[in-house]
CSV table of C-alpha atoms in Angstrom, one decimal:
chain,number,residue,atom,x,y,z
A,211,MET,CA,-24.7,68.8,103.5
A,212,PRO,CA,-27.6,67.0,105.2
A,213,GLN,CA,-31.1,68.2,104.9
A,214,PRO,CA,-31.7,70.7,107.8
A,215,SER,CA,-34.8,68.7,108.8
A,216,ALA,CA,-32.4,65.9,109.9
A,217,LEU,CA,-31.7,67.8,113.1
A,218,LYS,CA,-34.4,68.2,115.7
A,219,ASP,CA,-36.0,71.7,115.8
A,220,MET,CA,-33.7,72.9,112.9
A,221,GLU,CA,-36.5,74.0,110.6
A,222,LYS,CA,-38.6,75.4,113.5
A,223,GLY,CA,-35.8,77.5,114.7
A,224,ALA,CA,-34.8,78.6,111.2
A,225,ALA,CA,-38.4,79.6,110.3
A,226,ARG,CA,-38.6,81.7,113.5
A,227,LEU,CA,-35.3,83.6,112.7
A,228,ALA,CA,-36.4,84.1,109.1
A,229,GLU,CA,-39.6,85.6,110.5
A,230,ALA,CA,-37.5,87.9,112.8
A,231,ILE,CA,-35.5,89.1,109.8
A,232,THR,CA,-38.4,89.9,107.6
A,233,SER,CA,-40.4,91.6,110.3
A,234,GLY,CA,-37.5,93.7,111.6
A,235,GLU,CA,-37.3,92.2,115.1
A,236,LYS,CA,-34.1,92.9,117.0
A,237,ILE,CA,-31.9,89.9,117.3
A,238,GLY,CA,-29.5,89.2,120.2
A,239,VAL,CA,-26.7,86.6,120.2
A,240,ILE,CA,-24.7,85.0,123.0
A,241,SER,CA,-21.8,82.9,122.0
A,242,ASP,CA,-18.9,81.1,123.7
A,243,TYR,CA,-15.5,82.9,123.8
A,244,ASP,CA,-13.5,80.2,122.1
A,245,VAL,CA,-12.7,79.8,118.4
A,246,ASP,CA,-15.8,77.7,117.8
A,247,GLY,CA,-18.1,80.1,119.5
A,248,VAL,CA,-16.5,83.2,118.0
A,249,SER,CA,-16.5,81.7,114.4
A,250,SER,CA,-20.2,80.8,114.9
A,251,ALA,CA,-21.0,84.3,116.0
A,252,ALA,CA,-19.1,85.8,113.1
A,253,MET,CA,-20.9,83.6,110.6
A,254,LEU,CA,-24.3,84.6,111.9
A,255,THR,CA,-23.4,88.2,112.1
A,256,LEU,CA,-22.1,88.2,108.5
A,257,PHE,CA,-25.1,86.3,107.3
A,258,LEU,CA,-27.6,88.7,108.9
A,259,LYS,CA,-25.8,91.7,107.5
A,260,ALA,CA,-25.9,90.0,104.0
A,261,VAL,CA,-29.6,89.6,104.2
A,262,GLY,CA,-30.4,93.1,105.4
A,263,SER,CA,-30.5,92.5,109.2
A,264,SER,CA,-28.2,92.8,112.2
A,265,CYS,CA,-27.6,91.5,115.7
A,266,ALA,CA,-26.2,92.5,119.0
A,267,VAL,CA,-23.6,90.0,120.2
A,268,HIS,CA,-22.6,89.3,123.8
A,269,ILE,CA,-19.5,87.2,124.3
A,270,PRO,CA,-19.1,86.5,128.0
A,271,ASP,CA,-15.9,87.5,129.7
A,272,ARG,CA,-14.0,84.3,130.5
A,273,LEU,CA,-12.9,85.5,134.0
A,274,THR,CA,-15.9,87.6,135.3
A,275,GLU,CA,-18.8,85.8,133.7
A,276,GLY,CA,-17.6,82.3,132.8
A,277,TYR,CA,-19.1,80.0,130.1
A,278,GLY,CA,-22.4,80.4,128.5
A,279,PRO,CA,-25.5,82.6,128.9
A,280,SER,CA,-25.8,84.4,132.3
A,281,LEU,CA,-28.5,86.4,133.8
A,282,LYS,CA,-26.5,89.6,133.2
A,283,ALA,CA,-26.0,88.8,129.5
A,284,VAL,CA,-29.7,88.0,129.0
A,285,GLU,CA,-30.9,91.1,130.8
A,286,SER,CA,-28.3,93.3,129.0
A,287,LEU,CA,-29.5,92.1,125.5
A,288,LYS,CA,-33.1,92.6,126.6
A,289,ALA,CA,-32.3,96.2,127.7
A,290,GLN,CA,-30.8,96.8,124.3
A,291,GLY,CA,-34.1,95.9,122.7
A,292,SER,CA,-33.5,92.3,121.6
A,293,GLN,CA,-36.7,90.3,120.9
A,294,VAL,CA,-35.2,87.1,119.6
A,295,LEU,CA,-32.2,85.5,121.4
A,296,VAL,CA,-29.8,83.0,119.6
A,297,THR,CA,-27.2,81.1,121.7
A,298,LEU,CA,-24.3,79.7,119.8
A,299,ASP,CA,-21.9,77.0,121.1
A,300,CYS,CA,-23.7,77.3,124.5
A,301,GLY,CA,-27.1,77.3,126.1
A,302,VAL,CA,-28.2,73.7,126.3
A,303,MET,CA,-27.5,73.6,130.0
A,304,ALA,CA,-28.3,77.2,130.8
A,305,HIS,CA,-31.6,76.5,132.6
A,306,ASP,CA,-31.9,79.6,134.9
A,307,PRO,CA,-30.7,82.3,132.5
A,308,LEU,CA,-32.9,81.0,129.7
A,309,LEU,CA,-35.9,80.8,132.1
A,310,ARG,CA,-35.2,84.5,132.8
A,311,ALA,CA,-35.1,85.2,129.1
A,312,ALA,CA,-38.5,83.7,128.7
A,313,GLU,CA,-39.8,85.7,131.7
A,314,LEU,CA,-38.5,88.8,129.9
A,315,GLY,CA,-40.4,87.9,126.7
A,316,LEU,CA,-37.3,86.8,124.7
A,317,VAL,CA,-37.8,84.1,122.1
A,318,THR,CA,-34.8,81.8,122.4
A,319,ILE,CA,-33.2,79.6,119.7
A,320,ILE,CA,-30.4,77.4,121.0
A,321,VAL,CA,-27.7,76.3,118.5
A,322,ASP,CA,-25.2,74.1,120.4
A,323,HIS,CA,-23.3,70.8,120.2
A,324,HIS,CA,-22.5,70.0,123.8
A,325,GLN,CA,-24.1,67.0,125.5
A,326,ALA,CA,-27.6,67.8,126.6
A,327,GLY,CA,-29.4,66.7,129.7
A,328,GLU,CA,-32.7,64.8,129.8
A,329,ILE,CA,-34.5,68.1,130.6
A,330,LEU,CA,-33.9,70.9,128.1
A,331,PRO,CA,-33.9,74.6,128.9
A,332,GLU,CA,-36.8,76.9,128.3
A,333,ALA,CA,-36.5,77.8,124.6
A,334,TYR,CA,-38.5,78.0,121.4
A,335,ALA,CA,-36.1,75.7,119.6
A,336,VAL,CA,-33.2,73.6,120.8
A,337,ILE,CA,-30.9,72.7,117.8
A,338,ASN,CA,-28.3,70.3,119.0
A,339,PRO,CA,-27.3,67.0,117.4
A,340,ASN,CA,-26.3,65.9,121.0
A,341,ARG,CA,-29.7,66.3,122.5
A,342,GLN,CA,-31.0,62.9,123.6
A,343,ASP,CA,-33.9,62.7,121.1
A,344,ASP,CA,-31.9,63.8,118.0
A,345,VAL,CA,-31.3,60.9,115.6
A,346,SER,CA,-29.4,62.9,112.9
A,347,GLY,CA,-26.1,61.1,113.6
A,348,LEU,CA,-24.3,64.5,113.4
A,349,GLY,CA,-23.1,64.6,117.0
A,350,TYR,CA,-19.5,64.9,115.9
A,351,LEU,CA,-20.1,68.5,114.5
A,352,CYS,CA,-18.7,71.5,116.2
A,353,ALA,CA,-21.0,74.4,116.9
A,354,ALA,CA,-19.9,76.2,113.7
A,355,GLY,CA,-20.9,73.1,111.7
A,356,VAL,CA,-24.3,73.2,113.3
A,357,THR,CA,-24.5,77.0,112.7
A,358,MET,CA,-23.6,76.5,109.0
A,359,ILE,CA,-26.6,74.2,108.6
A,360,PHE,CA,-28.7,76.6,110.6
A,361,ILE,CA,-28.0,79.6,108.4
A,362,ALA,CA,-28.5,77.5,105.3
A,363,ALA,CA,-31.9,76.6,106.6
A,364,VAL,CA,-32.7,80.3,107.4
A,365,ASN,CA,-31.5,81.2,103.9
A,366,LYS,CA,-33.9,78.6,102.4
A,367,ALA,CA,-36.8,80.0,104.5
A,368,LEU,CA,-36.1,83.5,103.4
A,369,ARG,CA,-36.0,82.4,99.8
A,370,LEU,CA,-39.4,80.7,100.1
A,371,LYS,CA,-40.7,84.0,101.6
A,372,GLY,CA,-39.6,85.8,98.5
A,373,TRP,CA,-37.1,87.9,100.5
A,374,TYR,CA,-34.5,88.0,97.8
A,375,GLY,CA,-34.7,90.0,94.6
A,376,GLU,CA,-32.8,92.4,92.4
A,377,ASN,CA,-32.1,94.8,95.2
A,378,ARG,CA,-31.4,92.1,97.8
A,379,PRO,CA,-29.4,89.2,96.2
A,380,GLU,CA,-29.2,85.9,97.9
A,381,PRO,CA,-25.8,85.4,99.6
A,382,ASN,CA,-23.4,82.7,98.6
A,383,MET,CA,-23.2,80.4,101.6
A,384,LEU,CA,-19.9,78.9,100.6
A,385,GLN,CA,-18.0,82.1,101.6
A,386,TRP,CA,-18.3,81.2,105.3
A,387,LEU,CA,-16.9,77.7,105.0
A,388,GLU,CA,-13.5,79.1,105.9
A,389,LEU,CA,-14.8,79.9,109.4
A,390,VAL,CA,-16.4,76.5,109.7
A,391,SER,CA,-13.1,74.8,108.8
A,392,LEU,CA,-11.2,76.9,111.3
A,393,ALA,CA,-13.6,76.1,114.1
A,394,THR,CA,-13.8,72.4,113.3
A,395,VAL,CA,-10.0,72.0,113.5
A,396,CYS,CA,-9.6,74.2,116.6
A,397,ASP,CA,-12.5,72.5,118.5
A,398,VAL,CA,-10.7,69.1,118.0
A,399,VAL,CA,-13.8,67.3,116.8
A,400,PRO,CA,-13.3,64.1,114.7
A,401,LEU,CA,-12.4,64.8,111.0
A,402,LYS,CA,-14.9,62.3,109.7
A,403,GLY,CA,-18.1,62.5,107.5
A,404,LEU,CA,-19.4,66.1,107.0
A,405,ASN,CA,-16.5,67.5,109.1
A,406,ARG,CA,-13.9,66.3,106.6
A,407,VAL,CA,-15.9,67.8,103.7
A,408,LEU,CA,-16.3,71.1,105.6
A,409,VAL,CA,-12.6,71.4,106.4
A,410,THR,CA,-11.4,70.3,102.9
A,411,GLN,CA,-13.6,72.9,101.2
A,412,GLY,CA,-13.2,75.6,103.8
A,413,LEU,CA,-9.4,75.6,103.5
A,414,LYS,CA,-9.8,76.2,99.8
A,415,ILE,CA,-12.0,79.3,100.5
A,416,MET,CA,-9.5,80.4,103.2
A,417,ALA,CA,-6.7,80.3,100.6
A,418,GLN,CA,-8.6,82.9,98.6
A,419,ARG,CA,-8.3,85.4,101.6
A,420,ARG,CA,-11.8,86.6,101.3
A,421,ASN,CA,-12.2,87.4,105.0
A,422,ILE,CA,-10.0,90.4,105.5
A,423,GLY,CA,-9.7,89.8,109.2
A,424,LEU,CA,-8.6,86.2,108.7
A,425,ALA,CA,-6.2,87.4,106.0
A,426,ALA,CA,-4.6,90.0,108.3
A,427,LEU,CA,-4.2,87.3,111.0
A,428,MET,CA,-2.5,85.0,108.4
A,429,ASP,CA,-0.1,87.9,107.7
A,430,VAL,CA,0.8,88.5,111.4
A,431,ALA,CA,1.3,84.7,111.9
A,432,ARG,CA,3.7,84.9,109.0
A,433,MET,CA,1.9,82.2,106.9
A,434,ASP,CA,3.6,81.9,103.6
A,435,GLU,CA,1.9,78.9,102.1
A,436,PRO,CA,-1.7,77.8,101.5
A,437,PRO,CA,-3.5,77.3,104.8
A,438,ASN,CA,-3.8,73.8,106.2
A,439,THR,CA,-5.0,72.2,109.5
A,440,PHE,CA,-1.7,72.9,111.2
A,441,HIS,CA,-2.1,76.6,110.5
A,442,CYS,CA,-5.7,76.6,111.9
A,443,GLY,CA,-4.8,74.7,115.0
A,444,TYR,CA,-1.4,76.2,115.9
A,445,LEU,CA,-1.2,79.7,114.3
A,446,LEU,CA,-4.7,81.1,113.8
A,447,GLY,CA,-6.8,79.5,116.5
A,448,PRO,CA,-4.5,80.5,119.5
A,449,ARG,CA,-4.4,84.1,118.3
A,450,ILE,CA,-8.2,84.3,118.2
A,451,ASN,CA,-8.4,82.6,121.6
A,452,ALA,CA,-5.8,85.0,123.1
A,453,GLY,CA,-8.4,87.9,123.0
A,454,GLY,CA,-10.6,86.1,125.4
A,455,ARG,CA,-7.8,84.9,127.6
A,456,VAL,CA,-5.7,88.0,128.2
A,457,GLY,CA,-7.3,90.7,126.2
A,458,GLU,CA,-10.8,91.6,125.2
A,459,CYS,CA,-13.4,88.9,124.8
A,460,ASN,CA,-15.0,90.3,121.7
A,461,MET,CA,-11.8,91.1,119.8
A,462,GLY,CA,-11.8,87.8,117.8
A,463,LEU,CA,-15.4,88.5,116.6
A,464,ARG,CA,-14.4,92.1,115.6
A,465,LEU,CA,-11.5,90.7,113.6
A,466,LEU,CA,-13.6,88.1,111.8
A,467,THR,CA,-16.3,90.6,110.9
A,468,ALA,CA,-13.9,93.6,110.1
A,469,GLU,CA,-14.9,95.6,107.1
A,470,ASP,CA,-11.7,97.5,106.3
A,471,ASP,CA,-8.0,96.6,106.1
A,472,ILE,CA,-6.8,99.2,108.6
A,473,THR,CA,-9.1,97.9,111.3
A,474,ALA,CA,-8.3,94.2,110.5
A,475,ARG,CA,-4.6,94.8,110.6
A,476,GLU,CA,-4.8,96.7,113.9
A,477,LEU,CA,-6.9,93.9,115.5
A,478,ALA,CA,-4.7,91.2,114.1
A,479,ALA,CA,-1.5,92.9,115.5
A,480,ARG,CA,-3.1,93.3,119.0
A,481,LEU,CA,-4.2,89.6,119.0
A,482,ASP,CA,-0.7,88.6,118.0
A,483,ARG,CA,0.7,90.6,121.0
A,484,TYR,CA,-1.9,89.1,123.3
A,485,ASN,CA,-0.9,85.6,122.1
A,486,GLU,CA,2.7,86.4,123.0
A,487,GLU,CA,1.5,87.3,126.5
A,488,ARG,CA,-0.6,84.2,126.7
A,489,ARG,CA,2.4,82.0,125.8
A,490,ALA,CA,4.6,83.8,128.3
A,491,ILE,CA,2.0,83.2,131.1
């Protein structure tokens, strides 16, 4: 992986989120509703839990809210007590909602990969390899790839702060590579450079079935061989997407962050049914 400092604002944003974690500030997250956004939100949620924090996640309803941060989402997270806002796979063009976030006193960290305009939104940090002044050469990453580098940078900042110890062990970052590989394939970004490495290694992790939600989804998709890019793109991804298209927009996130087999199997079965409806439509 590249040094996080290769991306503009990466270390600034990571240091601020690390500060929020250690000081107990409430963190709000807005992500996109597709596989890339949901995987990014799941990674950050699981990471925050592993380091003794948490977050409130808002995934916009595809039909009623549309893509990206909205005034409603920003105001809702503020009303829930959020002090720091992280946008994942969205935000780089959300000028009005993020201006409202600033007026409400929210500190915003954007983690995105979509093409940015010349003028960036109001935010503490804008982490996006496709902003016009970023020279990292990582513009081919999906949002989950950028998020992986982001949480690695936050992890390093926490380590330097002395956050980890006997009662709070440092998490193994490799466990979330399966989510990065899933998102990278489903977002149809080029399989070159770092992307090829992330997918190759992530599929090995996925084969170990560590994420119980993803494992349950593999079972309902009747996968009987080690996962590959076909499985990600045609069996797993569409089922996660189906929640946002014909079901409930946060169901994919709930699956990928499920903590027990019963919940995971129930959510996977519902997503499988929603996927059948989606195909029929």
